[in-house]
Amino acid sequence: MRNICRDISQQVAGRRVASVKRRGKKILIGLEPAGILCIHLGMTGQLTVESADAPTKPHTHFLVEVDDRKQLRFRDPRRFGGIWWLDDEKEAESGLGPEPLTIRPQRLARLLSRTRRAIKAALLDQALIAGLGNIYADEALFRARIHPLAPAHALTVDHVRRLNRAIKLILRQAIRHRGSSISDYIDVNGQSGRFQNLHQVYGREGKPCTNCGTPLQRIVVCGRSTHFCPRCQPLHRPAARIIRRPRAESPPATDPG
DNA sequence: GTCCATGTTCTTTA
DNA sequence: CTAAAGAACATGGA
């Protein structure tokens, strides 16, 4: 994707919106007769429709007039998000794995069996499965009772079936509650997402597990804060098969002097 | 001042 | 090739 944010206004001027879709974490606004306005919110991005009279908030990077004296506005204090112009939908596909809401367990199992990474790292890999972020990865793993450090390839059929269901359940629940917004996102009605009130593990380090009361733990996996219940999400590492004896690094230094 | 943050990408290291 | 770790991006809240 080439980021041509500065020229976007030129591209979209006077054109009718043909479709609005989502692919992974990308918002795709198709225009007539062709071309797509692609928006990624990053961590702090907001896409709003506001009255043209409304004062423009700081960090508003993109603004376009639509009908009824309204404006579509993109605001993003941290600027981890972005806006791109795509020629076609194929371009939006690049680097994205299957959709989390429709992937089938068999396919999920096959994808996970091909990597030895921690399951948490695999779930965050947009090329393996698209759309899951840090909050929902943690919540899904808790729901599926899988330890975030469990090697992806070692998950059992039962693990993957639970994970598949947990991913869909958590995402649907979050969507129903309009997301997890912690502080940076307020929707068009001035409401922040309510799913944060339903978080079972995310941001709850030290608090009792809602299932068993054990204090929740926080660790770092692939650079991201990771929350889990050590009791409900046990790590059963299969005993490592010994292929070779570990070679003696340095003989015990019994100094003869 | 400190630490942390819903994400991605690049570099370095093993 | 796989992967992990760290840094970078830029800003704000606790």
PDB file of N, CA and C in Angstrom, chain A residues 152-226:
ATOM      1  N   ALA A 152       2.268 -22.935  19.372  1.00  0.00           N
ATOM      2  CA  ALA A 152       1.097 -23.054  18.495  1.00  0.00           C
ATOM      3  C   ALA A 152       0.980 -24.450  17.890  1.00  0.00           C
ATOM      4  N   HIS A 153       2.100 -25.020  17.479  1.00  0.00           N
ATOM      5  CA  HIS A 153       2.058 -26.302  16.786  1.00  0.00           C
ATOM      6  C   HIS A 153       1.689 -27.462  17.718  1.00  0.00           C
ATOM      7  N   ALA A 154       1.773 -27.202  19.034  1.00  0.00           N
ATOM      8  CA  ALA A 154       1.533 -28.285  19.992  1.00  0.00           C
ATOM      9  C   ALA A 154       0.097 -28.315  20.498  1.00  0.00           C
ATOM     10  N   LEU A 155      -0.742 -27.388  20.022  1.00  0.00           N
ATOM     11  CA  LEU A 155      -2.127 -27.377  20.490  1.00  0.00           C
ATOM     12  C   LEU A 155      -2.852 -28.622  20.003  1.00  0.00           C
ATOM     13  N   THR A 156      -3.693 -29.149  20.863  1.00  0.00           N
ATOM     14  CA  THR A 156      -4.466 -30.332  20.488  1.00  0.00           C
ATOM     15  C   THR A 156      -5.676 -29.916  19.668  1.00  0.00           C
ATOM     16  N   VAL A 157      -6.323 -30.894  19.079  1.00  0.00           N
ATOM     17  CA  VAL A 157      -7.540 -30.644  18.308  1.00  0.00           C
ATOM     18  C   VAL A 157      -8.577 -29.942  19.194  1.00  0.00           C
ATOM     19  N   ASP A 158      -8.634 -30.381  20.427  1.00  0.00           N
ATOM     20  CA  ASP A 158      -9.586 -29.779  21.357  1.00  0.00           C
ATOM     21  C   ASP A 158      -9.230 -28.323  21.663  1.00  0.00           C
ATOM     22  N   HIS A 159      -7.937 -28.062  21.858  1.00  0.00           N
ATOM     23  CA  HIS A 159      -7.490 -26.677  22.062  1.00  0.00           C
ATOM     24  C   HIS A 159      -7.934 -25.797  20.906  1.00  0.00           C
ATOM     25  N   VAL A 160      -7.660 -26.243  19.691  1.00  0.00           N
ATOM     26  CA  VAL A 160      -7.948 -25.413  18.516  1.00  0.00           C
ATOM     27  C   VAL A 160      -9.448 -25.205  18.362  1.00  0.00           C
ATOM     28  N   ARG A 161     -10.212 -26.246  18.674  1.00  0.00           N
ATOM     29  CA  ARG A 161     -11.662 -26.081  18.579  1.00  0.00           C
ATOM     30  C   ARG A 161     -12.154 -25.036  19.580  1.00  0.00           C
ATOM     31  N   ARG A 162     -11.624 -25.106  20.791  1.00  0.00           N
ATOM     32  CA  ARG A 162     -12.009 -24.102  21.795  1.00  0.00           C
ATOM     33  C   ARG A 162     -11.551 -22.706  21.388  1.00  0.00           C
ATOM     34  N   LEU A 163     -10.340 -22.629  20.848  1.00  0.00           N
ATOM     35  CA  LEU A 163      -9.799 -21.331  20.446  1.00  0.00           C
ATOM     36  C   LEU A 163     -10.631 -20.721  19.320  1.00  0.00           C
ATOM     37  N   ASN A 164     -10.963 -21.548  18.355  1.00  0.00           N
ATOM     38  CA  ASN A 164     -11.781 -21.085  17.231  1.00  0.00           C
ATOM     39  C   ASN A 164     -13.106 -20.496  17.718  1.00  0.00           C
ATOM     40  N   ARG A 165     -13.714 -21.202  18.640  1.00  0.00           N
ATOM     41  CA  ARG A 165     -15.001 -20.708  19.162  1.00  0.00           C
ATOM     42  C   ARG A 165     -14.804 -19.465  20.007  1.00  0.00           C
ATOM     43  N   ALA A 166     -13.731 -19.445  20.784  1.00  0.00           N
ATOM     44  CA  ALA A 166     -13.475 -18.304  21.667  1.00  0.00           C
ATOM     45  C   ALA A 166     -13.226 -17.021  20.862  1.00  0.00           C
ATOM     46  N   ILE A 167     -12.457 -17.156  19.786  1.00  0.00           N
ATOM     47  CA  ILE A 167     -12.155 -15.988  18.950  1.00  0.00           C
ATOM     48  C   ILE A 167     -13.451 -15.369  18.436  1.00  0.00           C
ATOM     49  N   LYS A 168     -14.312 -16.203  17.912  1.00  0.00           N
ATOM     50  CA  LYS A 168     -15.558 -15.700  17.335  1.00  0.00           C
ATOM     51  C   LYS A 168     -16.462 -15.120  18.409  1.00  0.00           C
ATOM     52  N   LEU A 169     -16.536 -15.823  19.521  1.00  0.00           N
ATOM     53  CA  LEU A 169     -17.398 -15.355  20.608  1.00  0.00           C
ATOM     54  C   LEU A 169     -16.933 -14.004  21.154  1.00  0.00           C
ATOM     55  N   ILE A 170     -15.633 -13.905  21.403  1.00  0.00           N
ATOM     56  CA  ILE A 170     -15.080 -12.664  21.957  1.00  0.00           C
ATOM     57  C   ILE A 170     -15.272 -11.504  20.985  1.00  0.00           C
ATOM     58  N   LEU A 171     -14.992 -11.731  19.720  1.00  0.00           N
ATOM     59  CA  LEU A 171     -15.121 -10.644  18.747  1.00  0.00           C
ATOM     60  C   LEU A 171     -16.574 -10.207  18.590  1.00  0.00           C
ATOM     61  N   ARG A 172     -17.479 -11.181  18.517  1.00  0.00           N
ATOM     62  CA  ARG A 172     -18.893 -10.819  18.378  1.00  0.00           C
ATOM     63  C   ARG A 172     -19.384 -10.046  19.587  1.00  0.00           C
ATOM     64  N   GLN A 173     -18.956 -10.516  20.751  1.00  0.00           N
ATOM     65  CA  GLN A 173     -19.350  -9.842  21.991  1.00  0.00           C
ATOM     66  C   GLN A 173     -18.804  -8.413  22.022  1.00  0.00           C
ATOM     67  N   ALA A 174     -17.546  -8.262  21.600  1.00  0.00           N
ATOM     68  CA  ALA A 174     -16.934  -6.930  21.603  1.00  0.00           C
ATOM     69  C   ALA A 174     -17.653  -6.006  20.616  1.00  0.00           C
ATOM     70  N   ILE A 175     -17.982  -6.542  19.454  1.00  0.00           N
ATOM     71  CA  ILE A 175     -18.682  -5.733  18.454  1.00  0.00           C
ATOM     72  C   ILE A 175     -20.047  -5.312  18.993  1.00  0.00           C
ATOM     73  N   ARG A 176     -20.725  -6.275  19.627  1.00  0.00           N
ATOM     74  CA  ARG A 176     -22.036  -5.969  20.191  1.00  0.00           C
ATOM     75  C   ARG A 176     -21.939  -4.839  21.221  1.00  0.00           C
ATOM     76  N   HIS A 177     -20.823  -4.807  21.932  1.00  0.00           N
ATOM     77  CA  HIS A 177     -20.655  -3.786  22.959  1.00  0.00           C
ATOM     78  C   HIS A 177     -19.870  -2.584  22.461  1.00  0.00           C
ATOM     79  N   ARG A 178     -19.685  -2.522  21.146  1.00  0.00           N
ATOM     80  CA  ARG A 178     -19.046  -1.384  20.500  1.00  0.00           C
ATOM     81  C   ARG A 178     -17.608  -1.203  20.908  1.00  0.00           C
ATOM     82  N   GLY A 179     -16.911  -2.304  21.117  1.00  0.00           N
ATOM     83  CA  GLY A 179     -15.472  -2.222  21.261  1.00  0.00           C
ATOM     84  C   GLY A 179     -14.974  -2.010  22.677  1.00  0.00           C
ATOM     85  N   SER A 180     -13.661  -1.886  22.783  1.00  0.00           N
ATOM     86  CA  SER A 180     -13.005  -1.895  24.080  1.00  0.00           C
ATOM     87  C   SER A 180     -12.453  -0.550  24.495  1.00  0.00           C
ATOM     88  N   SER A 181     -12.669   0.435  23.657  1.00  0.00           N
ATOM     89  CA  SER A 181     -12.010   1.734  23.821  1.00  0.00           C
ATOM     90  C   SER A 181     -11.708   2.066  25.264  1.00  0.00           C
ATOM     91  N   ILE A 182     -10.461   2.286  25.540  1.00  0.00           N
ATOM     92  CA  ILE A 182     -10.058   2.526  26.912  1.00  0.00           C
ATOM     93  C   ILE A 182     -10.115   4.014  27.222  1.00  0.00           C
ATOM     94  N   SER A 183      -9.552   4.814  26.364  1.00  0.00           N
ATOM     95  CA  SER A 183      -9.615   6.252  26.646  1.00  0.00           C
ATOM     96  C   SER A 183      -9.575   7.091  25.382  1.00  0.00           C
ATOM     97  N   ASP A 184      -9.071   6.524  24.305  1.00  0.00           N
ATOM     98  CA  ASP A 184      -8.769   7.357  23.149  1.00  0.00           C
ATOM     99  C   ASP A 184      -9.869   7.409  22.106  1.00  0.00           C
ATOM    100  N   TYR A 185     -10.808   6.497  22.210  1.00  0.00           N
ATOM    101  CA  TYR A 185     -11.822   6.486  21.176  1.00  0.00           C
ATOM    102  C   TYR A 185     -13.207   6.753  21.727  1.00  0.00           C
ATOM    103  N   ILE A 186     -13.876   7.697  21.128  1.00  0.00           N
ATOM    104  CA  ILE A 186     -15.265   7.973  21.465  1.00  0.00           C
ATOM    105  C   ILE A 186     -16.038   7.875  20.162  1.00  0.00           C
ATOM    106  N   ASP A 187     -17.133   7.151  20.159  1.00  0.00           N
ATOM    107  CA  ASP A 187     -17.838   6.948  18.899  1.00  0.00           C
ATOM    108  C   ASP A 187     -18.728   8.144  18.554  1.00  0.00           C
ATOM    109  N   VAL A 188     -19.471   8.019  17.456  1.00  0.00           N
ATOM    110  CA  VAL A 188     -20.222   9.156  16.932  1.00  0.00           C
ATOM    111  C   VAL A 188     -21.250   9.679  17.934  1.00  0.00           C
ATOM    112  N   ASN A 189     -21.690   8.836  18.846  1.00  0.00           N
ATOM    113  CA  ASN A 189     -22.682   9.273  19.818  1.00  0.00           C
ATOM    114  C   ASN A 189     -22.045   9.723  21.129  1.00  0.00           C
ATOM    115  N   GLY A 190     -20.725   9.853  21.094  1.00  0.00           N
ATOM    116  CA  GLY A 190     -20.054  10.286  22.305  1.00  0.00           C
ATOM    117  C   GLY A 190     -19.900   9.166  23.309  1.00  0.00           C
ATOM    118  N   GLN A 191     -20.059   7.930  22.859  1.00  0.00           N
ATOM    119  CA  GLN A 191     -19.939   6.783  23.759  1.00  0.00           C
ATOM    120  C   GLN A 191     -18.603   6.094  23.514  1.00  0.00           C
ATOM    121  N   SER A 192     -17.951   5.667  24.576  1.00  0.00           N
ATOM    122  CA  SER A 192     -16.791   4.819  24.373  1.00  0.00           C
ATOM    123  C   SER A 192     -17.266   3.373  24.412  1.00  0.00           C
ATOM    124  N   GLY A 193     -16.460   2.485  23.851  1.00  0.00           N
ATOM    125  CA  GLY A 193     -16.854   1.080  23.816  1.00  0.00           C
ATOM    126  C   GLY A 193     -17.088   0.550  25.219  1.00  0.00           C
ATOM    127  N   ARG A 194     -17.994  -0.394  25.338  1.00  0.00           N
ATOM    128  CA  ARG A 194     -18.335  -0.933  26.657  1.00  0.00           C
ATOM    129  C   ARG A 194     -17.690  -2.272  26.932  1.00  0.00           C
ATOM    130  N   PHE A 195     -17.020  -2.842  25.904  1.00  0.00           N
ATOM    131  CA  PHE A 195     -16.473  -4.185  26.103  1.00  0.00           C
ATOM    132  C   PHE A 195     -15.401  -4.190  27.194  1.00  0.00           C
ATOM    133  N   GLN A 196     -14.767  -3.027  27.402  1.00  0.00           N
ATOM    134  CA  GLN A 196     -13.734  -2.955  28.446  1.00  0.00           C
ATOM    135  C   GLN A 196     -14.279  -3.404  29.796  1.00  0.00           C
ATOM    136  N   ASN A 197     -15.585  -3.157  30.012  1.00  0.00           N
ATOM    137  CA  ASN A 197     -16.181  -3.581  31.275  1.00  0.00           C
ATOM    138  C   ASN A 197     -16.304  -5.097  31.359  1.00  0.00           C
ATOM    139  N   LEU A 198     -16.173  -5.742  30.222  1.00  0.00           N
ATOM    140  CA  LEU A 198     -16.324  -7.196  30.192  1.00  0.00           C
ATOM    141  C   LEU A 198     -14.980  -7.918  30.095  1.00  0.00           C
ATOM    142  N   HIS A 199     -13.887  -7.161  30.069  1.00  0.00           N
ATOM    143  CA  HIS A 199     -12.580  -7.810  30.000  1.00  0.00           C
ATOM    144  C   HIS A 199     -12.406  -8.748  31.188  1.00  0.00           C
ATOM    145  N   GLN A 200     -12.001  -9.976  30.880  1.00  0.00           N
ATOM    146  CA  GLN A 200     -11.783 -10.954  31.938  1.00  0.00           C
ATOM    147  C   GLN A 200     -10.339 -10.950  32.420  1.00  0.00           C
ATOM    148  N   VAL A 201      -9.416 -10.638  31.528  1.00  0.00           N
ATOM    149  CA  VAL A 201      -7.999 -10.675  31.904  1.00  0.00           C
ATOM    150  C   VAL A 201      -7.240  -9.403  31.511  1.00  0.00           C
ATOM    151  N   TYR A 202      -7.568  -8.829  30.364  1.00  0.00           N
ATOM    152  CA  TYR A 202      -6.785  -7.690  29.889  1.00  0.00           C
ATOM    153  C   TYR A 202      -6.821  -6.527  30.885  1.00  0.00           C
ATOM    154  N   GLY A 203      -5.643  -6.041  31.269  1.00  0.00           N
ATOM    155  CA  GLY A 203      -5.547  -4.909  32.173  1.00  0.00           C
ATOM    156  C   GLY A 203      -5.933  -5.241  33.604  1.00  0.00           C
ATOM    157  N   ARG A 204      -5.974  -6.552  33.949  1.00  0.00           N
ATOM    158  CA  ARG A 204      -6.434  -6.942  35.279  1.00  0.00           C
ATOM    159  C   ARG A 204      -5.362  -7.696  36.068  1.00  0.00           C
ATOM    160  N   GLU A 205      -4.118  -7.372  35.800  1.00  0.00           N
ATOM    161  CA  GLU A 205      -3.019  -8.018  36.520  1.00  0.00           C
ATOM    162  C   GLU A 205      -3.219  -7.915  38.036  1.00  0.00           C
ATOM    163  N   GLY A 206      -3.051  -9.048  38.714  1.00  0.00           N
ATOM    164  CA  GLY A 206      -3.146  -9.054  40.177  1.00  0.00           C
ATOM    165  C   GLY A 206      -4.565  -9.203  40.703  1.00  0.00           C
ATOM    166  N   LYS A 207      -5.544  -8.925  39.851  1.00  0.00           N
ATOM    167  CA  LYS A 207      -6.935  -9.076  40.283  1.00  0.00           C
ATOM    168  C   LYS A 207      -7.330 -10.547  40.215  1.00  0.00           C
ATOM    169  N   PRO A 208      -8.327 -10.940  41.010  1.00  0.00           N
ATOM    170  CA  PRO A 208      -8.698 -12.361  41.011  1.00  0.00           C
ATOM    171  C   PRO A 208      -9.357 -12.781  39.702  1.00  0.00           C
ATOM    172  N   CYS A 209      -8.976 -13.960  39.239  1.00  0.00           N
ATOM    173  CA  CYS A 209      -9.611 -14.546  38.063  1.00  0.00           C
ATOM    174  C   CYS A 209     -11.118 -14.660  38.324  1.00  0.00           C
ATOM    175  N   THR A 210     -11.918 -14.265  37.332  1.00  0.00           N
ATOM    176  CA  THR A 210     -13.368 -14.307  37.504  1.00  0.00           C
ATOM    177  C   THR A 210     -13.863 -15.745  37.593  1.00  0.00           C
ATOM    178  N   ASN A 211     -13.018 -16.694  37.184  1.00  0.00           N
ATOM    179  CA  ASN A 211     -13.425 -18.089  37.199  1.00  0.00           C
ATOM    180  C   ASN A 211     -12.979 -18.820  38.459  1.00  0.00           C
ATOM    181  N   CYS A 212     -11.716 -18.579  38.895  1.00  0.00           N
ATOM    182  CA  CYS A 212     -11.194 -19.381  40.001  1.00  0.00           C
ATOM    183  C   CYS A 212     -10.621 -18.559  41.141  1.00  0.00           C
ATOM    184  N   GLY A 213     -10.506 -17.248  40.958  1.00  0.00           N
ATOM    185  CA  GLY A 213     -10.034 -16.398  42.042  1.00  0.00           C
ATOM    186  C   GLY A 213      -8.531 -16.241  42.139  1.00  0.00           C
ATOM    187  N   THR A 214      -7.795 -17.052  41.378  1.00  0.00           N
ATOM    188  CA  THR A 214      -6.339 -16.932  41.378  1.00  0.00           C
ATOM    189  C   THR A 214      -5.934 -15.556  40.830  1.00  0.00           C
ATOM    190  N   PRO A 215      -4.934 -14.906  41.440  1.00  0.00           N
ATOM    191  CA  PRO A 215      -4.495 -13.609  40.899  1.00  0.00           C
ATOM    192  C   PRO A 215      -4.013 -13.747  39.450  1.00  0.00           C
ATOM    193  N   LEU A 216      -4.490 -12.844  38.596  1.00  0.00           N
ATOM    194  CA  LEU A 216      -4.103 -12.879  37.189  1.00  0.00           C
ATOM    195  C   LEU A 216      -2.676 -12.392  37.037  1.00  0.00           C
ATOM    196  N   GLN A 217      -1.991 -12.947  36.045  1.00  0.00           N
ATOM    197  CA  GLN A 217      -0.602 -12.579  35.812  1.00  0.00           C
ATOM    198  C   GLN A 217      -0.459 -11.779  34.534  1.00  0.00           C
ATOM    199  N   ARG A 218       0.615 -10.984  34.491  1.00  0.00           N
ATOM    200  CA  ARG A 218       0.963 -10.225  33.295  1.00  0.00           C
ATOM    201  C   ARG A 218       2.397 -10.559  32.917  1.00  0.00           C
ATOM    202  N   ILE A 219       2.577 -10.962  31.679  1.00  0.00           N
ATOM    203  CA  ILE A 219       3.919 -11.216  31.174  1.00  0.00           C
ATOM    204  C   ILE A 219       4.049 -10.463  29.847  1.00  0.00           C
ATOM    205  N   VAL A 220       5.235 -10.470  29.275  1.00  0.00           N
ATOM    206  CA  VAL A 220       5.427  -9.838  27.974  1.00  0.00           C
ATOM    207  C   VAL A 220       5.710 -10.923  26.941  1.00  0.00           C
ATOM    208  N   VAL A 221       4.911 -10.947  25.907  1.00  0.00           N
ATOM    209  CA  VAL A 221       5.106 -11.889  24.810  1.00  0.00           C
ATOM    210  C   VAL A 221       5.181 -11.092  23.523  1.00  0.00           C
ATOM    211  N   CYS A 222       6.221 -11.332  22.768  1.00  0.00           N
ATOM    212  CA  CYS A 222       6.542 -10.580  21.552  1.00  0.00           C
ATOM    213  C   CYS A 222       6.299  -9.076  21.751  1.00  0.00           C
ATOM    214  N   GLY A 223       6.803  -8.611  22.850  1.00  0.00           N
ATOM    215  CA  GLY A 223       6.786  -7.174  23.094  1.00  0.00           C
ATOM    216  C   GLY A 223       5.459  -6.608  23.551  1.00  0.00           C
ATOM    217  N   ARG A 224       4.472  -7.492  23.727  1.00  0.00           N
ATOM    218  CA  ARG A 224       3.154  -6.984  24.104  1.00  0.00           C
ATOM    219  C   ARG A 224       2.752  -7.504  25.476  1.00  0.00           C
ATOM    220  N   SER A 225       2.112  -6.638  26.218  1.00  0.00           N
ATOM    221  CA  SER A 225       1.554  -6.978  27.505  1.00  0.00           C
ATOM    222  C   SER A 225       0.572  -8.145  27.342  1.00  0.00           C
ATOM    223  N   THR A 226       0.728  -9.174  28.165  1.00  0.00           N
ATOM    224  CA  THR A 226      -0.075 -10.383  28.000  1.00  0.00           C
ATOM    225  C   THR A 226      -0.635 -10.809  29.351  1.00  0.00           C
TER     226      THR A 226
END
